[in-house]
mmCIF file with all atom_site columns, C-alpha atoms in Angstrom:
data_model
loop_
_atom_site.group_PDB
_atom_site.id
_atom_site.type_symbol
_atom_site.label_atom_id
_atom_site.label_alt_id
_atom_site.label_comp_id
_atom_site.label_asym_id
_atom_site.label_entity_id
_atom_site.label_seq_id
_atom_site.pdbx_PDB_ins_code
_atom_site.Cartn_x
_atom_site.Cartn_y
_atom_site.Cartn_z
_atom_site.occupancy
_atom_site.B_iso_or_equiv
_atom_site.pdbx_formal_charge
_atom_site.auth_seq_id
_atom_site.auth_comp_id
_atom_site.auth_asym_id
_atom_site.auth_atom_id
_atom_site.pdbx_PDB_model_num
ATOM 1   C CA . MET T 1 1   ? 154.368 76.673 104.834 1.00 44.00 ? 195 MET T CA 1
ATOM 2   C CA . THR T 1 2   ? 152.281 77.213 101.743 1.00 52.00 ? 196 THR T CA 1
ATOM 3   C CA . ASN T 1 3   ? 148.644 78.159 101.709 1.00 60.00 ? 197 ASN T CA 1
ATOM 4   C CA . LEU T 1 4   ? 146.861 74.961 100.708 1.00 75.00 ? 198 LEU T CA 1
ATOM 5   C CA . ASP T 1 5   ? 143.601 76.714 99.931  1.00 83.00 ? 199 ASP T CA 1
ATOM 6   C CA . PHE T 1 6   ? 143.261 76.320 96.190  1.00 88.00 ? 200 PHE T CA 1
ATOM 7   C CA . SER T 1 7   ? 140.824 78.011 93.854  1.00 90.00 ? 201 SER T CA 1
ATOM 8   C CA . GLN T 1 8   ? 138.554 75.757 91.816  1.00 90.00 ? 202 GLN T CA 1
ATOM 9   C CA . ALA T 1 9   ? 140.685 76.484 88.748  1.00 91.00 ? 203 ALA T CA 1
ATOM 10  C CA . GLU T 1 10  ? 143.860 75.521 90.633  1.00 91.00 ? 204 GLU T CA 1
ATOM 11  C CA . LYS T 1 11  ? 142.239 72.291 91.852  1.00 90.00 ? 205 LYS T CA 1
ATOM 12  C CA . ARG T 1 12  ? 141.227 71.476 88.296  1.00 90.00 ? 206 ARG T CA 1
ATOM 13  C CA . ALA T 1 13  ? 144.764 72.197 87.069  1.00 91.00 ? 207 ALA T CA 1
ATOM 14  C CA . LEU T 1 14  ? 146.268 69.967 89.766  1.00 89.00 ? 208 LEU T CA 1
ATOM 15  C CA . ALA T 1 15  ? 143.782 67.195 88.970  1.00 88.00 ? 209 ALA T CA 1
ATOM 16  C CA . ILE T 1 16  ? 145.031 67.241 85.372  1.00 89.00 ? 210 ILE T CA 1
ATOM 17  C CA . LEU T 1 17  ? 148.718 67.660 86.259  1.00 87.00 ? 211 LEU T CA 1
ATOM 18  C CA . GLN T 1 18  ? 148.729 64.607 88.542  1.00 83.00 ? 212 GLN T CA 1
ATOM 19  C CA . ARG T 1 19  ? 148.017 62.480 85.455  1.00 80.00 ? 213 ARG T CA 1
ATOM 20  C CA . ASP T 1 20  ? 149.936 62.223 82.187  1.00 78.00 ? 214 ASP T CA 1
ATOM 21  C CA . LEU T 1 21  ? 150.718 65.637 80.729  1.00 80.00 ? 215 LEU T CA 1
ATOM 22  C CA . PRO T 1 22  ? 149.148 66.453 77.391  1.00 79.00 ? 216 PRO T CA 1
ATOM 23  C CA . ASP T 1 23  ? 151.235 65.231 74.455  1.00 83.00 ? 217 ASP T CA 1
ATOM 24  C CA . SER T 1 24  ? 151.944 68.702 73.186  1.00 88.00 ? 218 SER T CA 1
ATOM 25  C CA . ALA T 1 25  ? 154.728 71.226 72.742  1.00 92.00 ? 219 ALA T CA 1
ATOM 26  C CA . THR T 1 26  ? 152.856 73.431 75.254  1.00 93.00 ? 220 THR T CA 1
ATOM 27  C CA . PRO T 1 27  ? 151.371 71.089 77.898  1.00 92.00 ? 221 PRO T CA 1
ATOM 28  C CA . PHE T 1 28  ? 151.129 73.713 80.642  1.00 94.00 ? 222 PHE T CA 1
ATOM 29  C CA . ARG T 1 29  ? 149.411 76.170 78.313  1.00 96.00 ? 223 ARG T CA 1
ATOM 30  C CA . ASP T 1 30  ? 146.966 73.414 77.315  1.00 95.00 ? 224 ASP T CA 1
ATOM 31  C CA . VAL T 1 31  ? 146.144 72.730 80.971  1.00 94.00 ? 225 VAL T CA 1
ATOM 32  C CA . ALA T 1 32  ? 145.809 76.445 81.673  1.00 95.00 ? 226 ALA T CA 1
ATOM 33  C CA . GLU T 1 33  ? 143.384 76.982 78.804  1.00 95.00 ? 227 GLU T CA 1
ATOM 34  C CA . ARG T 1 34  ? 141.296 74.038 79.937  1.00 93.00 ? 228 ARG T CA 1
ATOM 35  C CA . VAL T 1 35  ? 140.845 75.344 83.484  1.00 93.00 ? 229 VAL T CA 1
ATOM 36  C CA . GLY T 1 36  ? 140.689 79.092 82.867  1.00 94.00 ? 230 GLY T CA 1
ATOM 37  C CA . LEU T 1 37  ? 144.140 80.112 84.078  1.00 96.00 ? 231 LEU T CA 1
ATOM 38  C CA . SER T 1 38  ? 147.145 81.545 82.287  1.00 96.00 ? 232 SER T CA 1
ATOM 39  C CA . GLU T 1 39  ? 150.157 79.372 81.566  1.00 96.00 ? 233 GLU T CA 1
ATOM 40  C CA . ASP T 1 40  ? 152.182 81.536 83.988  1.00 97.00 ? 234 ASP T CA 1
ATOM 41  C CA . GLU T 1 41  ? 149.622 80.899 86.747  1.00 96.00 ? 235 GLU T CA 1
ATOM 42  C CA . VAL T 1 42  ? 149.838 77.118 86.268  1.00 95.00 ? 236 VAL T CA 1
ATOM 43  C CA . LEU T 1 43  ? 153.641 77.195 86.284  1.00 94.00 ? 237 LEU T CA 1
ATOM 44  C CA . ALA T 1 44  ? 153.661 79.454 89.371  1.00 94.00 ? 238 ALA T CA 1
ATOM 45  C CA . LEU T 1 45  ? 151.330 77.014 91.158  1.00 93.00 ? 239 LEU T CA 1
ATOM 46  C CA . VAL T 1 46  ? 153.675 74.080 90.512  1.00 91.00 ? 240 VAL T CA 1
ATOM 47  C CA . ARG T 1 47  ? 156.745 76.147 91.477  1.00 91.00 ? 241 ARG T CA 1
ATOM 48  C CA . ARG T 1 48  ? 155.098 77.281 94.717  1.00 90.00 ? 242 ARG T CA 1
ATOM 49  C CA . LEU T 1 49  ? 154.236 73.717 95.728  1.00 90.00 ? 243 LEU T CA 1
ATOM 50  C CA . LYS T 1 50  ? 157.774 72.560 94.947  1.00 88.00 ? 244 LYS T CA 1
ATOM 51  C CA . GLU T 1 51  ? 159.487 75.475 96.727  1.00 88.00 ? 245 GLU T CA 1
ATOM 52  C CA . ASP T 1 52  ? 157.283 74.987 99.794  1.00 87.00 ? 246 ASP T CA 1
ATOM 53  C CA . GLY T 1 53  ? 158.094 71.278 99.953  1.00 84.00 ? 247 GLY T CA 1
ATOM 54  C CA . VAL T 1 54  ? 154.537 70.137 99.252  1.00 85.00 ? 248 VAL T CA 1
ATOM 55  C CA . ILE T 1 55  ? 155.842 68.184 96.264  1.00 82.00 ? 249 ILE T CA 1
ATOM 56  C CA . ARG T 1 56  ? 159.399 66.917 96.023  1.00 77.00 ? 250 ARG T CA 1
ATOM 57  C CA . ARG T 1 57  ? 159.658 66.656 92.284  1.00 73.00 ? 251 ARG T CA 1
ATOM 58  C CA . PHE T 1 58  ? 157.740 67.063 89.088  1.00 72.00 ? 252 PHE T CA 1
ATOM 59  C CA . GLY T 1 59  ? 159.068 64.748 86.433  1.00 69.00 ? 253 GLY T CA 1
ATOM 60  C CA . ALA T 1 60  ? 158.452 62.243 83.734  1.00 65.00 ? 254 ALA T CA 1
ATOM 61  C CA . THR T 1 61  ? 157.813 58.565 84.253  1.00 66.00 ? 255 THR T CA 1
ATOM 62  C CA . LEU T 1 62  ? 159.262 56.284 81.622  1.00 59.00 ? 256 LEU T CA 1
ATOM 63  C CA . ARG T 1 63  ? 156.793 53.589 80.611  1.00 63.00 ? 257 ARG T CA 1
ATOM 64  C CA . HIS T 1 64  ? 159.613 51.405 79.384  1.00 59.00 ? 258 HIS T CA 1
ATOM 65  C CA . GLN T 1 65  ? 157.424 48.707 77.839  1.00 62.00 ? 259 GLN T CA 1
ATOM 66  C CA . LYS T 1 66  ? 155.670 51.276 75.646  1.00 67.00 ? 260 LYS T CA 1
ATOM 67  C CA . ALA T 1 67  ? 159.066 52.666 74.618  1.00 64.00 ? 261 ALA T CA 1
ATOM 68  C CA . GLY T 1 68  ? 160.185 49.236 73.400  1.00 63.00 ? 262 GLY T CA 1
ATOM 69  C CA . TYR T 1 69  ? 162.206 48.250 76.459  1.00 64.00 ? 263 TYR T CA 1
ATOM 70  C CA . GLY T 1 70  ? 160.776 44.989 77.765  1.00 71.00 ? 264 GLY T CA 1
ATOM 71  C CA . HIS T 1 71  ? 163.181 44.513 80.640  1.00 78.00 ? 265 HIS T CA 1
ATOM 72  C CA . ASN T 1 72  ? 164.348 46.598 83.555  1.00 84.00 ? 266 ASN T CA 1
ATOM 73  C CA . ALA T 1 73  ? 166.726 46.025 86.412  1.00 89.00 ? 267 ALA T CA 1
ATOM 74  C CA . MET T 1 74  ? 167.492 47.851 89.627  1.00 94.00 ? 268 MET T CA 1
ATOM 75  C CA . VAL T 1 75  ? 171.235 48.002 90.199  1.00 97.00 ? 269 VAL T CA 1
ATOM 76  C CA . ALA T 1 76  ? 172.484 48.525 93.737  1.00 97.00 ? 270 ALA T CA 1
ATOM 77  C CA . TRP T 1 77  ? 175.980 50.072 93.843  1.00 98.00 ? 271 TRP T CA 1
ATOM 78  C CA . LYS T 1 78  ? 178.514 50.127 96.679  1.00 97.00 ? 272 LYS T CA 1
ATOM 79  C CA . VAL T 1 79  ? 180.011 53.605 96.390  1.00 97.00 ? 273 VAL T CA 1
ATOM 80  C CA . PRO T 1 80  ? 182.744 54.977 98.682  1.00 96.00 ? 274 PRO T CA 1
ATOM 81  C CA . GLU T 1 81  ? 181.510 57.987 100.661 1.00 95.00 ? 275 GLU T CA 1
ATOM 82  C CA . GLU T 1 82  ? 184.125 60.291 99.137  1.00 97.00 ? 276 GLU T CA 1
ATOM 83  C CA . ARG T 1 83  ? 182.767 59.511 95.647  1.00 97.00 ? 277 ARG T CA 1
ATOM 84  C CA . ALA T 1 84  ? 179.044 59.558 96.499  1.00 97.00 ? 278 ALA T CA 1
ATOM 85  C CA . GLU T 1 85  ? 178.230 62.923 94.926  1.00 96.00 ? 279 GLU T CA 1
ATOM 86  C CA . GLU T 1 86  ? 180.374 62.452 91.817  1.00 96.00 ? 280 GLU T CA 1
ATOM 87  C CA . VAL T 1 87  ? 179.080 58.933 91.107  1.00 97.00 ? 281 VAL T CA 1
ATOM 88  C CA . GLY T 1 88  ? 175.478 59.937 91.751  1.00 96.00 ? 282 GLY T CA 1
ATOM 89  C CA . LYS T 1 89  ? 175.673 62.820 89.285  1.00 95.00 ? 283 LYS T CA 1
ATOM 90  C CA . THR T 1 90  ? 177.408 60.657 86.678  1.00 96.00 ? 284 THR T CA 1
ATOM 91  C CA . LEU T 1 91  ? 174.837 57.869 86.950  1.00 96.00 ? 285 LEU T CA 1
ATOM 92  C CA . ALA T 1 92  ? 171.887 60.270 86.966  1.00 94.00 ? 286 ALA T CA 1
ATOM 93  C CA . ALA T 1 93  ? 173.133 61.896 83.760  1.00 93.00 ? 287 ALA T CA 1
ATOM 94  C CA . ARG T 1 94  ? 173.148 58.628 81.806  1.00 92.00 ? 288 ARG T CA 1
ATOM 95  C CA . PRO T 1 95  ? 170.334 58.316 79.251  1.00 86.00 ? 289 PRO T CA 1
ATOM 96  C CA . GLU T 1 96  ? 169.936 54.580 79.972  1.00 85.00 ? 290 GLU T CA 1
ATOM 97  C CA . ILE T 1 97  ? 169.055 55.314 83.598  1.00 90.00 ? 291 ILE T CA 1
ATOM 98  C CA . SER T 1 98  ? 165.602 56.564 84.521  1.00 84.00 ? 292 SER T CA 1
ATOM 99  C CA . HIS T 1 99  ? 166.027 56.683 88.316  1.00 88.00 ? 293 HIS T CA 1
ATOM 100 C CA . CYS T 1 100 ? 169.043 57.255 90.534  1.00 94.00 ? 294 CYS T CA 1
ATOM 101 C CA . TYR T 1 101 ? 168.794 57.342 94.327  1.00 94.00 ? 295 TYR T CA 1
ATOM 102 C CA . ARG T 1 102 ? 171.153 57.392 97.284  1.00 96.00 ? 296 ARG T CA 1
ATOM 103 C CA . ARG T 1 103 ? 170.119 55.500 100.422 1.00 95.00 ? 297 ARG T CA 1
ATOM 104 C CA . ARG T 1 104 ? 171.578 54.554 103.786 1.00 93.00 ? 298 ARG T CA 1
ATOM 105 C CA . THR T 1 105 ? 173.316 51.212 104.104 1.00 93.00 ? 299 THR T CA 1
ATOM 106 C CA . ALA T 1 106 ? 172.310 48.408 106.462 1.00 92.00 ? 300 ALA T CA 1
ATOM 107 C CA . GLU T 1 107 ? 174.528 46.064 108.451 1.00 92.00 ? 301 GLU T CA 1
ATOM 108 C CA . ASP T 1 108 ? 174.260 43.300 105.861 1.00 93.00 ? 302 ASP T CA 1
ATOM 109 C CA . TRP T 1 109 ? 173.546 45.498 102.820 1.00 94.00 ? 303 TRP T CA 1
ATOM 110 C CA . PRO T 1 110 ? 176.450 47.857 101.913 1.00 95.00 ? 304 PRO T CA 1
ATOM 111 C CA . TYR T 1 111 ? 174.900 49.457 98.818  1.00 97.00 ? 305 TYR T CA 1
ATOM 112 C CA . THR T 1 112 ? 174.364 53.209 98.755  1.00 97.00 ? 306 THR T CA 1
ATOM 113 C CA . HIS T 1 113 ? 173.253 54.047 95.210  1.00 97.00 ? 307 HIS T CA 1
ATOM 114 C CA . TYR T 1 114 ? 170.373 52.564 93.234  1.00 97.00 ? 308 TYR T CA 1
ATOM 115 C CA . THR T 1 115 ? 169.730 52.974 89.524  1.00 96.00 ? 309 THR T CA 1
ATOM 116 C CA . MET T 1 116 ? 166.953 51.706 87.278  1.00 92.00 ? 310 MET T CA 1
ATOM 117 C CA . LEU T 1 117 ? 168.274 50.460 83.953  1.00 89.00 ? 311 LEU T CA 1
ATOM 118 C CA . HIS T 1 118 ? 166.117 49.667 80.950  1.00 84.00 ? 312 HIS T CA 1
ATOM 119 C CA . GLY T 1 119 ? 166.917 47.302 78.113  1.00 82.00 ? 313 GLY T CA 1
ATOM 120 C CA . ARG T 1 120 ? 165.303 45.173 75.453  1.00 83.00 ? 314 ARG T CA 1
ATOM 121 C CA . ASN T 1 121 ? 166.279 41.972 77.293  1.00 82.00 ? 315 ASN T CA 1
ATOM 122 C CA . PRO T 1 122 ? 168.012 40.857 80.523  1.00 78.00 ? 316 PRO T CA 1
ATOM 123 C CA . GLY T 1 123 ? 171.385 40.638 78.756  1.00 89.00 ? 317 GLY T CA 1
ATOM 124 C CA . GLU T 1 124 ? 171.313 44.334 77.795  1.00 90.00 ? 318 GLU T CA 1
ATOM 125 C CA . CYS T 1 125 ? 170.803 45.367 81.411  1.00 90.00 ? 319 CYS T CA 1
ATOM 126 C CA . ARG T 1 126 ? 173.574 43.056 82.674  1.00 93.00 ? 320 ARG T CA 1
ATOM 127 C CA . ASP T 1 127 ? 175.965 44.302 79.972  1.00 95.00 ? 321 ASP T CA 1
ATOM 128 C CA . LEU T 1 128 ? 175.168 47.933 80.745  1.00 94.00 ? 322 LEU T CA 1
ATOM 129 C CA . ALA T 1 129 ? 175.730 47.395 84.474  1.00 96.00 ? 323 ALA T CA 1
ATOM 130 C CA . ALA T 1 130 ? 179.096 45.756 83.751  1.00 97.00 ? 324 ALA T CA 1
ATOM 131 C CA . ARG T 1 131 ? 180.132 48.635 81.450  1.00 96.00 ? 325 ARG T CA 1
ATOM 132 C CA . LEU T 1 132 ? 179.120 51.237 84.035  1.00 97.00 ? 326 LEU T CA 1
ATOM 133 C CA . ALA T 1 133 ? 180.992 49.345 86.777  1.00 97.00 ? 327 ALA T CA 1
ATOM 134 C CA . ALA T 1 134 ? 184.142 49.295 84.630  1.00 98.00 ? 328 ALA T CA 1
ATOM 135 C CA . GLU T 1 135 ? 183.824 52.963 83.586  1.00 96.00 ? 329 GLU T CA 1
ATOM 136 C CA . LEU T 1 136 ? 183.270 54.161 87.146  1.00 97.00 ? 330 LEU T CA 1
ATOM 137 C CA . GLY T 1 137 ? 185.624 51.748 88.876  1.00 97.00 ? 331 GLY T CA 1
ATOM 138 C CA . LEU T 1 138 ? 182.817 50.271 90.985  1.00 97.00 ? 332 LEU T CA 1
ATOM 139 C CA . PRO T 1 139 ? 183.279 46.496 91.154  1.00 97.00 ? 333 PRO T CA 1
ATOM 140 C CA . ASP T 1 140 ? 180.746 45.977 93.969  1.00 97.00 ? 334 ASP T CA 1
ATOM 141 C CA . TYR T 1 141 ? 177.192 46.015 92.650  1.00 97.00 ? 335 TYR T CA 1
ATOM 142 C CA . ASP T 1 142 ? 174.159 43.762 92.602  1.00 96.00 ? 336 ASP T CA 1
ATOM 143 C CA . ILE T 1 143 ? 171.496 43.508 89.911  1.00 95.00 ? 337 ILE T CA 1
ATOM 144 C CA . LEU T 1 144 ? 167.955 43.156 91.230  1.00 92.00 ? 338 LEU T CA 1
ATOM 145 C CA . GLU T 1 145 ? 165.580 42.020 88.507  1.00 82.00 ? 339 GLU T CA 1
ATOM 146 C CA . SER T 1 146 ? 161.813 42.367 88.642  1.00 73.00 ? 340 SER T CA 1
ATOM 147 C CA . GLU T 1 147 ? 159.817 39.185 88.751  1.00 75.00 ? 341 GLU T CA 1
ATOM 148 C CA . ARG T 1 148 ? 156.540 40.949 88.047  1.00 74.00 ? 342 ARG T CA 1
ATOM 149 C CA . GLU T 1 149 ? 155.057 44.425 88.188  1.00 70.00 ? 343 GLU T CA 1
ATOM 150 C CA . LEU T 1 150 ? 152.584 44.920 91.017  1.00 72.00 ? 344 LEU T CA 1
ATOM 151 C CA . LYS T 1 151 ? 151.648 48.573 90.658  1.00 67.00 ? 345 LYS T CA 1
ATOM 152 C CA . LYS T 1 152 ? 152.352 51.379 88.217  1.00 63.00 ? 346 LYS T CA 1
ATOM 153 C CA . THR T 1 153 ? 150.069 54.192 89.260  1.00 66.00 ? 347 THR T CA 1
ATOM 154 C CA . SER T 1 154 ? 150.520 57.591 90.804  1.00 64.00 ? 348 SER T CA 1
ATOM 155 C CA . MET T 1 155 ? 148.817 59.040 93.830  1.00 65.00 ? 349 MET T CA 1
ATOM 156 C CA . VAL T 1 156 ? 145.594 60.926 93.173  1.00 72.00 ? 350 VAL T CA 1
ATOM 157 C CA . TYR T 1 157 ? 145.141 63.982 95.361  1.00 69.00 ? 351 TYR T CA 1
ATOM 158 C CA . PHE T 1 158 ? 142.464 65.926 93.507  1.00 69.00 ? 352 PHE T CA 1
ATOM 159 C CA . ALA T 1 159 ? 139.479 64.038 92.157  1.00 65.00 ? 353 ALA T CA 1
ATOM 160 C CA . PRO T 1 160 ? 136.388 65.774 93.569  1.00 47.00 ? 354 PRO T CA 1
ATOM 161 C CA . ASP T 1 161 ? 133.041 64.801 92.048  1.00 49.00 ? 355 ASP T CA 1
ATOM 162 C CA . ASP T 1 162 ? 132.740 68.173 90.343  1.00 49.00 ? 356 ASP T CA 1
ATOM 163 C CA . MET T 1 163 ? 135.891 67.536 88.287  1.00 54.00 ? 357 MET T CA 1
ATOM 164 C CA . GLU T 1 164 ? 134.996 64.423 86.292  1.00 53.00 ? 358 GLU T CA 1
ATOM 165 C CA . ASP T 1 165 ? 136.187 66.019 83.067  1.00 54.00 ? 359 ASP T CA 1
ATOM 166 C CA . ALA T 1 166 ? 139.655 66.577 84.566  1.00 49.00 ? 360 ALA T CA 1
ATOM 167 C CA . ASN T 1 167 ? 140.381 62.961 83.669  1.00 51.00 ? 361 ASN T CA 1
ATOM 168 C CA . ASP T 1 168 ? 139.385 63.381 80.017  1.00 56.00 ? 362 ASP T CA 1
ATOM 169 C CA . PRO T 1 169 ? 142.271 63.704 77.573  1.00 51.00 ? 363 PRO T CA 1
ATOM 170 C CA . ILE T 1 170 ? 143.083 67.240 76.543  1.00 50.00 ? 364 ILE T CA 1
#
């Protein structure tokens, strides 16, 4: 297990990293300079937390509306067990898909793979799902469309009173 005692500089770095990264070619260097660490120290901190299982992933979140995609759809796929790995990797590699997960089935819900598709309208998402089904030979799928967005925020772990400026843009 990792040592969860962080220096003030590490706490400040994590407070910044849990928000949107700086829009820069060197976001980790920008964070490092802001908190008084080196870029290597910031990257090592994130790697350590990931390797120790404290965080599962460090990745981008697509704000599809801001990118011009006004519609999204979750597609649930019924994938034979012997193709689970292959299909998962193929779906995850597609640029039109922002999320790809494998889950257990339920007695009345046979779907194992879930993908989030983004399109400019509902028809684009339906057409893409149909194309993917044909390409992959997966006729059993269900499209789950959002009715409304309830929450689009991330967890905040570091926001001590002495770090107000960690929320300011870099």
